[in-house]
Amino acid sequence: MTEARKPGFSDCNNATLRRAARSLGRFYDDALGPTGLKSTQFGMLFQIHISDEPAMGTIAEALIMDLSALGHTLKPLIRDGYVETFPDKDDRRVKRVRLTPQGQAKLDEALKLWSVAQRQFENKVGAEQAAKLRAALDAVADLDLEMPAAAPSN
Amino acid sequence: MTEARKPGFSDCNNATLRRAARSLGRFYDDALGPTGLKSTQFGMLFQIHISDEPAMGTIAEALIMDLSALGHTLKPLIRDGYVETFPDKDDRRVKRVRLTPQGQAKLDEALKLWSVAQRQFENKVGAEQAAKLRAALDAVADLDLEMPAAAPSN
DNA sequence: CCCTGAAAGTGGCATATGCCACTAATGGAA
DNA sequence: TTCCATTAGTGGCATATGCCACTTTCAGGG
């Protein structure tokens, strides 16, 4: 610890997490490059794929993302014909989402490249270690964090 | 495992990481809300703070972020008067960065709220566990990942 | 000293995400 | 049935990030 410690380092859990996300994101993005999909888009297609014509709100909840953000994120995928939406039969407020045949095909294509990247990653850190990390991250993501209501003087 | 497993799930390390990042990011963002800073901006000010008038490239490297992305990210902070840049004495290509007095003040202000959030988080997961997670994330971020050069037939 | 390739940033363009203000539908309560 | 609080999305605006094409400087080699 001669100087200011090497890399990023604040002990901030959030900063550390984002830093890792940028790093890993670049790797998966590179891997998926040939498909023209970003790793985020791949993740979105996959999520839709494993769900049963989910409502937007359902996806947003599963991915812990803002509903409006989801809407924005979906646009390029809809524009490119990978995803389509349709109204729910019973509740006209609800918009459901599904992959188009092209979307399914693109996902299949991407899965091949993804699995290579995934394997590459697990070879480096160890499959078990990776699984533990994912479990820890899921646990963190699902934490019910709340600020102390910032009420020291009220 | 009745249905499609609960939350986000693909076993994708990247997707899991991003999901956690969105979740945790929201928490820290809320915590820093009163300061008007996003958690990302807080992290940036902190990084600049612990460095010694770093060159842009140095910051980008430490945070594992694209140099141009760094430039974009810095703009709001410069516009708001928290950060300023100045040319390196010896190399005119290099632009160095530092906090302004207001930036330092804002950072001090933010640190108080940040520490509350940080403590809150560590109370939930345990300080030791949190440290381990950060270490794991730093390790992942610093991995030298490379795709198999996609050369099956060349 | 001139030319060339590397290094450091900038700008433009595109996606990722969030928050807020609104609008459209719903599901009761009165 | 009418009216209101709630729920689901949309659009606008702003920040976060990346990649690519340039432009400006440097550092060397000849």
Short mmCIF file of C-alpha atoms (C1' of nucleotides) in Angstrom, two decimals:
data_model
loop_
_atom_site.label_atom_id
_atom_site.label_comp_id
_atom_site.label_asym_id
_atom_site.label_seq_id
_atom_site.Cartn_x
_atom_site.Cartn_y
_atom_site.Cartn_z
CA MET A 1 0.00 0.00 0.00
CA THR A 2 2.61 2.46 -0.95
CA GLU A 3 0.36 4.85 -2.78
CA ALA A 4 -3.37 5.12 -2.92
CA ARG A 5 -3.98 1.39 -3.34
CA LYS A 6 -4.10 0.09 -6.82
CA PRO A 7 -7.30 0.10 -8.85
CA GLY A 8 -10.66 1.57 -8.08
CA PHE A 9 -11.11 1.28 -4.49
CA SER A 10 -13.34 3.18 -2.36
CA ASP A 11 -14.76 0.63 -0.05
CA CYS A 12 -18.06 1.53 -1.59
CA ASN A 13 -19.98 -1.61 -2.32
CA ASN A 14 -21.86 0.14 -5.03
CA ALA A 15 -18.81 1.56 -6.77
CA THR A 16 -17.09 -1.80 -6.65
CA LEU A 17 -20.13 -3.48 -8.10
CA ARG A 18 -20.41 -1.01 -10.95
CA ARG A 19 -16.76 -1.28 -11.74
CA ALA A 20 -17.03 -5.03 -12.00
CA ALA A 21 -20.16 -4.66 -14.09
CA ARG A 22 -18.38 -2.42 -16.58
CA SER A 23 -15.52 -4.85 -16.81
CA LEU A 24 -17.56 -7.98 -17.19
CA GLY A 25 -20.04 -6.23 -19.41
CA ARG A 26 -17.33 -5.42 -21.88
CA PHE A 27 -16.27 -9.05 -21.98
CA TYR A 28 -19.74 -10.39 -22.64
CA ASP A 29 -20.40 -7.59 -25.10
CA ASP A 30 -17.31 -8.56 -27.04
CA ALA A 31 -18.37 -12.18 -26.99
CA LEU A 32 -21.80 -11.34 -28.34
CA GLY A 33 -20.46 -8.81 -30.77
CA PRO A 34 -20.89 -11.01 -33.85
CA THR A 35 -24.61 -11.27 -33.16
CA GLY A 36 -25.08 -7.54 -33.04
CA LEU A 37 -26.60 -7.84 -29.61
CA LYS A 38 -25.34 -6.16 -26.47
CA SER A 39 -25.05 -8.34 -23.41
CA THR A 40 -27.94 -6.41 -21.92
CA GLN A 41 -30.13 -7.15 -24.90
CA PHE A 42 -29.18 -10.78 -24.78
CA GLY A 43 -30.21 -10.83 -21.16
CA MET A 44 -33.50 -9.21 -22.03
CA LEU A 45 -34.29 -11.69 -24.80
CA PHE A 46 -33.40 -14.51 -22.48
CA GLN A 47 -35.61 -13.21 -19.72
CA ILE A 48 -38.53 -12.91 -22.10
CA HIS A 49 -37.76 -16.35 -23.43
CA ILE A 50 -37.94 -18.07 -20.07
CA SER A 51 -41.08 -16.24 -19.10
CA ASP A 52 -44.51 -16.93 -20.50
CA GLU A 53 -45.51 -13.87 -22.48
CA PRO A 54 -44.79 -11.74 -19.44
CA ALA A 55 -46.36 -8.36 -18.82
CA MET A 56 -43.90 -5.51 -18.87
CA GLY A 57 -44.27 -5.00 -15.17
CA THR A 58 -43.43 -8.62 -14.57
CA ILE A 59 -40.20 -8.34 -16.50
CA ALA A 60 -39.28 -5.10 -14.79
CA GLU A 61 -39.80 -6.71 -11.44
CA ALA A 62 -37.80 -9.81 -12.29
CA LEU A 63 -34.89 -7.74 -13.53
CA ILE A 64 -35.30 -5.17 -10.77
CA MET A 65 -35.45 -2.40 -13.26
CA ASP A 66 -37.59 0.66 -13.66
CA LEU A 67 -40.68 0.03 -15.76
CA SER A 68 -40.01 3.02 -17.95
CA ALA A 69 -36.41 1.95 -18.37
CA LEU A 70 -37.66 -1.40 -19.54
CA GLY A 71 -39.88 0.32 -22.06
CA HIS A 72 -36.94 2.27 -23.40
CA THR A 73 -34.71 -0.77 -23.51
CA LEU A 74 -37.29 -2.74 -25.42
CA LYS A 75 -37.55 -0.21 -28.22
CA PRO A 76 -34.42 -1.17 -30.14
CA LEU A 77 -35.39 -4.83 -29.84
CA ILE A 78 -38.86 -4.16 -31.16
CA ARG A 79 -37.50 -1.93 -33.89
CA ASP A 80 -35.15 -4.70 -34.97
CA GLY A 81 -37.98 -7.20 -34.98
CA TYR A 82 -36.78 -9.44 -32.16
CA VAL A 83 -39.59 -8.68 -29.77
CA GLU A 84 -43.23 -7.77 -30.06
CA THR A 85 -45.90 -6.68 -27.64
CA PHE A 86 -49.59 -7.31 -27.50
CA PRO A 87 -52.39 -6.33 -25.15
CA ASP A 88 -53.49 -8.60 -22.37
CA LYS A 89 -56.87 -10.18 -22.97
CA ASP A 90 -58.35 -9.29 -19.62
CA ASP A 91 -56.69 -6.06 -18.61
CA ARG A 92 -56.25 -3.49 -21.30
CA ARG A 93 -53.67 -1.64 -19.24
CA VAL A 94 -51.33 -4.59 -19.42
CA LYS A 95 -48.99 -5.03 -22.33
CA ARG A 96 -47.45 -8.43 -22.77
CA VAL A 97 -44.17 -9.21 -24.43
CA ARG A 98 -42.86 -12.12 -26.46
CA LEU A 99 -40.05 -12.99 -28.84
CA THR A 100 -40.74 -13.01 -32.54
CA PRO A 101 -39.45 -15.98 -34.56
CA GLN A 102 -36.48 -13.81 -35.54
CA GLY A 103 -35.97 -12.97 -31.90
CA GLN A 104 -35.98 -16.63 -30.99
CA ALA A 105 -33.50 -17.35 -33.75
CA LYS A 106 -31.27 -14.49 -32.69
CA LEU A 107 -31.39 -15.71 -29.13
CA ASP A 108 -30.39 -19.21 -30.21
CA GLU A 109 -27.52 -17.74 -32.16
CA ALA A 110 -26.44 -15.60 -29.24
CA LEU A 111 -26.68 -18.46 -26.77
CA LYS A 112 -23.87 -20.23 -28.54
CA LEU A 113 -21.52 -17.30 -28.20
CA TRP A 114 -22.75 -16.57 -24.73
CA SER A 115 -21.96 -20.07 -23.55
CA VAL A 116 -18.42 -19.70 -24.77
CA ALA A 117 -18.00 -16.52 -22.78
CA GLN A 118 -19.69 -18.04 -19.79
CA ARG A 119 -17.41 -21.07 -19.93
CA GLN A 120 -14.41 -18.84 -20.34
CA PHE A 121 -15.40 -16.92 -17.26
CA GLU A 122 -16.06 -20.02 -15.21
CA ASN A 123 -12.76 -21.51 -16.24
CA LYS A 124 -11.08 -18.47 -14.79
CA VAL A 125 -12.91 -18.19 -11.52
CA GLY A 126 -14.17 -21.70 -11.13
CA ALA A 127 -17.74 -22.79 -11.74
CA GLU A 128 -18.42 -23.23 -8.10
CA GLN A 129 -16.95 -19.89 -7.22
CA ALA A 130 -18.99 -18.28 -9.98
CA ALA A 131 -22.16 -19.88 -8.70
CA LYS A 132 -21.42 -18.59 -5.23
CA LEU A 133 -20.81 -15.13 -6.57
CA ARG A 134 -24.10 -15.16 -8.46
CA ALA A 135 -25.88 -16.35 -5.34
CA ALA A 136 -24.33 -13.55 -3.35
CA LEU A 137 -25.30 -11.04 -5.99
CA ASP A 138 -28.85 -12.31 -6.10
CA ALA A 139 -28.98 -12.05 -2.34
CA VAL A 140 -27.75 -8.48 -2.48
CA ALA A 141 -30.17 -7.61 -5.25
CA ASP A 142 -33.08 -8.95 -3.26
CA LEU A 143 -32.11 -7.28 0.00
CA ASP A 144 -34.77 -5.08 1.44
CA LEU A 145 -32.58 -2.08 1.94
CA GLU A 146 -34.02 1.08 3.37
CA MET A 147 -32.49 4.24 4.59
CA PRO A 148 -33.12 5.08 8.25
CA ALA A 149 -35.80 7.51 7.12
CA ALA A 150 -33.25 10.26 7.65
CA ALA A 151 -35.05 11.29 10.79
CA PRO A 152 -32.43 12.33 13.32
CA SER A 153 -34.19 15.54 14.29
CA ASN A 154 -37.85 15.18 13.43
CA MET B 1 -38.86 -24.73 -8.37
CA THR B 2 -42.44 -24.97 -9.40
CA GLU B 3 -42.30 -22.40 -12.17
CA ALA B 4 -39.43 -20.70 -13.86
CA ARG B 5 -37.48 -20.06 -10.68
CA LYS B 6 -38.13 -16.84 -8.91
CA PRO B 7 -36.33 -13.62 -9.83
CA GLY B 8 -33.95 -12.80 -12.60
CA PHE B 9 -32.04 -15.87 -13.31
CA SER B 10 -30.25 -16.87 -16.29
CA ASP B 11 -27.10 -18.27 -14.90
CA CYS B 12 -25.42 -15.46 -16.73
CA ASN B 13 -22.79 -13.94 -14.52
CA ASN B 14 -23.11 -10.69 -16.36
CA ALA B 15 -26.88 -10.47 -16.12
CA THR B 16 -26.77 -11.30 -12.43
CA LEU B 17 -24.15 -8.65 -11.86
CA ARG B 18 -26.12 -5.98 -13.69
CA ARG B 19 -29.28 -6.86 -11.86
CA ALA B 20 -27.54 -6.47 -8.53
CA ALA B 21 -25.98 -3.25 -9.72
CA ARG B 22 -29.36 -1.78 -10.60
CA SER B 23 -30.72 -2.79 -7.23
CA LEU B 24 -27.85 -1.55 -5.15
CA GLY B 25 -27.49 1.53 -7.30
CA ARG B 26 -30.99 2.56 -6.52
CA PHE B 27 -30.33 2.22 -2.81
CA TYR B 28 -27.20 4.33 -2.86
CA ASP B 29 -28.85 6.82 -5.20
CA ASP B 30 -31.70 7.24 -2.76
CA ALA B 31 -29.26 7.68 0.07
CA LEU B 32 -27.37 10.37 -1.78
CA GLY B 33 -30.52 11.97 -3.09
CA PRO B 34 -30.42 14.95 -0.73
CA THR B 35 -27.02 15.94 -2.09
CA GLY B 36 -28.21 16.02 -5.66
CA LEU B 37 -25.49 13.56 -6.60
CA LYS B 38 -26.01 10.18 -8.18
CA SER B 39 -24.09 7.32 -6.65
CA THR B 40 -22.00 7.20 -9.79
CA GLN B 41 -21.08 10.84 -9.47
CA PHE B 42 -20.23 10.36 -5.84
CA GLY B 43 -17.94 7.55 -6.84
CA MET B 44 -16.32 9.74 -9.45
CA LEU B 45 -15.71 12.61 -7.04
CA PHE B 46 -14.28 10.15 -4.56
CA GLN B 47 -11.97 8.61 -7.10
CA ILE B 48 -10.67 12.02 -8.10
CA HIS B 49 -10.34 12.93 -4.45
CA ILE B 50 -8.12 9.99 -3.59
CA SER B 51 -5.98 10.47 -6.65
CA ASP B 52 -3.47 13.21 -7.14
CA GLU B 53 -4.76 15.41 -9.93
CA PRO B 54 -5.07 12.33 -12.13
CA ALA B 55 -4.99 12.41 -15.89
CA MET B 56 -8.25 11.37 -17.49
CA GLY B 57 -6.71 8.19 -18.74
CA THR B 58 -5.59 7.33 -15.25
CA ILE B 59 -9.09 7.66 -13.88
CA ALA B 60 -10.57 5.69 -16.74
CA GLU B 61 -8.12 2.91 -16.10
CA ALA B 62 -8.74 2.84 -12.36
CA LEU B 63 -12.48 2.68 -12.87
CA ILE B 64 -12.18 0.34 -15.84
CA MET B 65 -14.23 2.63 -17.94
CA ASP B 66 -13.96 3.89 -21.46
CA LEU B 67 -12.03 7.12 -21.75
CA SER B 68 -14.72 8.78 -23.79
CA ALA B 69 -17.36 7.60 -21.33
CA LEU B 70 -15.35 9.23 -18.60
CA GLY B 71 -15.30 12.44 -20.55
CA HIS B 72 -19.05 12.37 -20.92
CA THR B 73 -19.58 11.52 -17.27
CA LEU B 74 -17.41 14.38 -16.17
CA LYS B 75 -19.38 17.00 -18.04
CA PRO B 76 -22.26 17.37 -15.60
CA LEU B 77 -19.77 17.56 -12.75
CA ILE B 78 -17.78 20.25 -14.48
CA ARG B 79 -20.92 22.12 -15.46
CA ASP B 80 -22.04 22.08 -11.83
CA GLY B 81 -18.67 23.33 -10.69
CA TYR B 82 -17.56 20.30 -8.72
CA VAL B 83 -14.67 19.36 -10.94
CA GLU B 84 -12.23 21.19 -13.13
CA THR B 85 -9.60 20.15 -15.60
CA PHE B 86 -6.27 21.63 -16.54
CA PRO B 87 -3.52 20.72 -18.96
CA ASP B 88 -0.55 18.70 -17.86
CA LYS B 89 2.62 20.75 -17.65
CA ASP B 90 4.76 18.37 -19.65
CA ASP B 91 2.42 16.71 -22.08
CA ARG B 92 -0.12 18.86 -23.78
CA ARG B 93 -2.16 15.84 -24.77
CA VAL B 94 -2.86 15.06 -21.14
CA LYS B 95 -5.73 16.66 -19.29
CA ARG B 96 -5.65 16.45 -15.54
CA VAL B 97 -8.64 16.54 -13.24
CA ARG B 98 -9.23 17.83 -9.74
CA LEU B 99 -12.07 18.76 -7.40
CA THR B 100 -12.95 22.39 -6.99
CA PRO B 101 -13.51 23.68 -3.44
CA GLN B 102 -17.24 23.25 -4.05
CA GLY B 103 -16.59 19.76 -5.26
CA GLN B 104 -14.64 18.96 -2.13
CA ALA B 105 -17.43 20.40 -0.01
CA LYS B 106 -20.04 18.43 -1.90
CA LEU B 107 -18.01 15.27 -1.48
CA ASP B 108 -17.74 15.87 2.26
CA GLU B 109 -21.47 16.37 2.41
CA ALA B 110 -22.11 13.24 0.39
CA LEU B 111 -19.71 11.14 2.42
CA LYS B 112 -21.92 11.55 5.46
CA LEU B 113 -24.95 10.18 3.68
CA TRP B 114 -22.90 7.56 1.90
CA SER B 115 -21.56 6.21 5.16
CA VAL B 116 -25.09 5.78 6.45
CA ALA B 117 -26.03 3.77 3.39
CA GLN B 118 -22.81 1.83 3.56
CA ARG B 119 -23.40 0.99 7.21
CA GLN B 120 -26.96 0.05 6.46
CA PHE B 121 -25.77 -2.32 3.79
CA GLU B 122 -23.09 -3.86 5.95
CA ASN B 123 -25.52 -4.34 8.77
CA LYS B 124 -27.65 -6.41 6.44
CA VAL B 125 -24.98 -8.56 4.89
CA GLY B 126 -22.28 -8.33 7.50
CA ALA B 127 -19.16 -6.22 7.17
CA GLU B 128 -16.98 -9.23 6.62
CA GLN B 129 -19.27 -10.68 4.02
CA ALA B 130 -19.41 -7.32 2.28
CA ALA B 131 -15.64 -7.09 2.24
CA LYS B 132 -15.44 -10.55 0.74
CA LEU B 133 -17.95 -9.63 -1.89
CA ARG B 134 -16.01 -6.51 -2.81
CA ALA B 135 -12.84 -8.53 -3.01
CA ALA B 136 -14.54 -11.03 -5.28
CA LEU B 137 -15.87 -8.25 -7.46
CA ASP B 138 -12.49 -6.59 -7.68
CA ALA B 139 -11.02 -9.92 -8.65
CA VAL B 140 -13.61 -10.36 -11.36
CA ALA B 141 -13.11 -6.82 -12.59
CA ASP B 142 -9.39 -7.36 -12.87
CA LEU B 143 -9.62 -10.71 -14.59
CA ASP B 144 -7.84 -10.89 -17.86
CA LEU B 145 -10.73 -12.30 -19.81
CA GLU B 146 -10.36 -13.00 -23.46
CA MET B 147 -12.48 -14.79 -25.96
CA PRO B 148 -10.89 -17.84 -27.61
CA ALA B 149 -10.17 -15.63 -30.60
CA ALA B 150 -13.13 -17.26 -32.31
CA ALA B 151 -10.78 -19.19 -34.51
CA PRO B 152 -12.29 -22.63 -35.05
CA SER B 153 -11.64 -22.64 -38.77
CA ASN B 154 -8.79 -20.25 -39.50
"C1'" DC C 1 14.74 18.18 -39.07
"C1'" DC C 2 10.83 15.32 -41.34
"C1'" DC C 3 7.72 11.46 -41.27
"C1'" DT C 4 5.22 7.91 -39.10
"C1'" DG C 5 2.99 5.31 -35.56
"C1'" DA C 6 1.39 5.53 -30.75
"C1'" DA C 7 -1.00 8.01 -27.10
"C1'" DA C 8 -4.74 11.08 -25.11
"C1'" DG C 9 -8.85 13.29 -25.71
"C1'" DT C 10 -13.16 14.95 -28.13
"C1'" DG C 11 -17.60 14.54 -30.49
"C1'" DG C 12 -21.18 12.07 -32.48
"C1'" DC C 13 -24.28 8.33 -32.19
"C1'" DA C 14 -26.63 4.57 -29.77
"C1'" DT C 15 -28.08 1.90 -25.87
"C1'" DA C 16 -29.00 1.51 -20.69
"C1'" DT C 17 -31.51 3.34 -16.80
"C1'" DG C 18 -33.92 6.40 -13.64
"C1'" DC C 19 -37.37 9.79 -12.15
"C1'" DC C 20 -41.40 12.48 -12.88
"C1'" DA C 21 -45.65 13.97 -14.85
"C1'" DC C 22 -49.43 12.13 -17.41
"C1'" DT C 23 -53.02 9.14 -19.52
"C1'" DA C 24 -55.70 5.04 -19.76
"C1'" DA C 25 -57.97 1.21 -17.34
"C1'" DT C 26 -59.47 -1.07 -13.20
"C1'" DG C 27 -61.69 -2.11 -9.03
"C1'" DG C 28 -64.26 -1.03 -5.55
"C1'" DA C 29 -66.77 2.44 -2.22
"C1'" DA C 30 -70.63 5.40 -1.82
"C1'" DT D 1 -73.92 3.99 -11.58
"C1'" DT D 2 -70.43 7.59 -10.32
"C1'" DC D 3 -66.15 8.91 -8.42
"C1'" DC D 4 -61.61 8.06 -6.53
"C1'" DA D 5 -57.35 5.62 -5.45
"C1'" DT D 6 -54.51 2.30 -7.67
"C1'" DT D 7 -52.15 0.06 -11.37
"C1'" DA D 8 -49.66 -0.22 -15.90
"C1'" DG D 9 -47.44 2.14 -19.33
"C1'" DT D 10 -45.67 6.22 -22.05
"C1'" DG D 11 -42.83 10.28 -23.04
"C1'" DG D 12 -39.63 13.62 -21.88
"C1'" DC D 13 -35.40 14.74 -19.79
"C1'" DA D 14 -30.91 13.61 -17.77
"C1'" DT D 15 -27.05 10.75 -16.65
"C1'" DA D 16 -24.09 6.47 -17.59
"C1'" DT D 17 -21.30 4.06 -20.92
"C1'" DG D 18 -19.44 2.20 -25.23
"C1'" DC D 19 -17.47 2.34 -29.87
"C1'" DC D 20 -15.63 4.76 -33.74
"C1'" DA D 21 -13.64 8.41 -36.38
"C1'" DC D 22 -10.86 12.26 -35.85
"C1'" DT D 23 -7.38 15.86 -34.26
"C1'" DT D 24 -3.49 17.10 -31.61
"C1'" DT D 25 0.82 15.82 -29.46
"C1'" DC D 26 4.62 13.03 -28.63
"C1'" DA D 27 8.41 9.96 -29.29
"C1'" DG D 28 11.52 7.93 -32.29
"C1'" DG D 29 13.85 6.54 -36.51
"C1'" DG D 30 16.18 7.94 -40.56
#
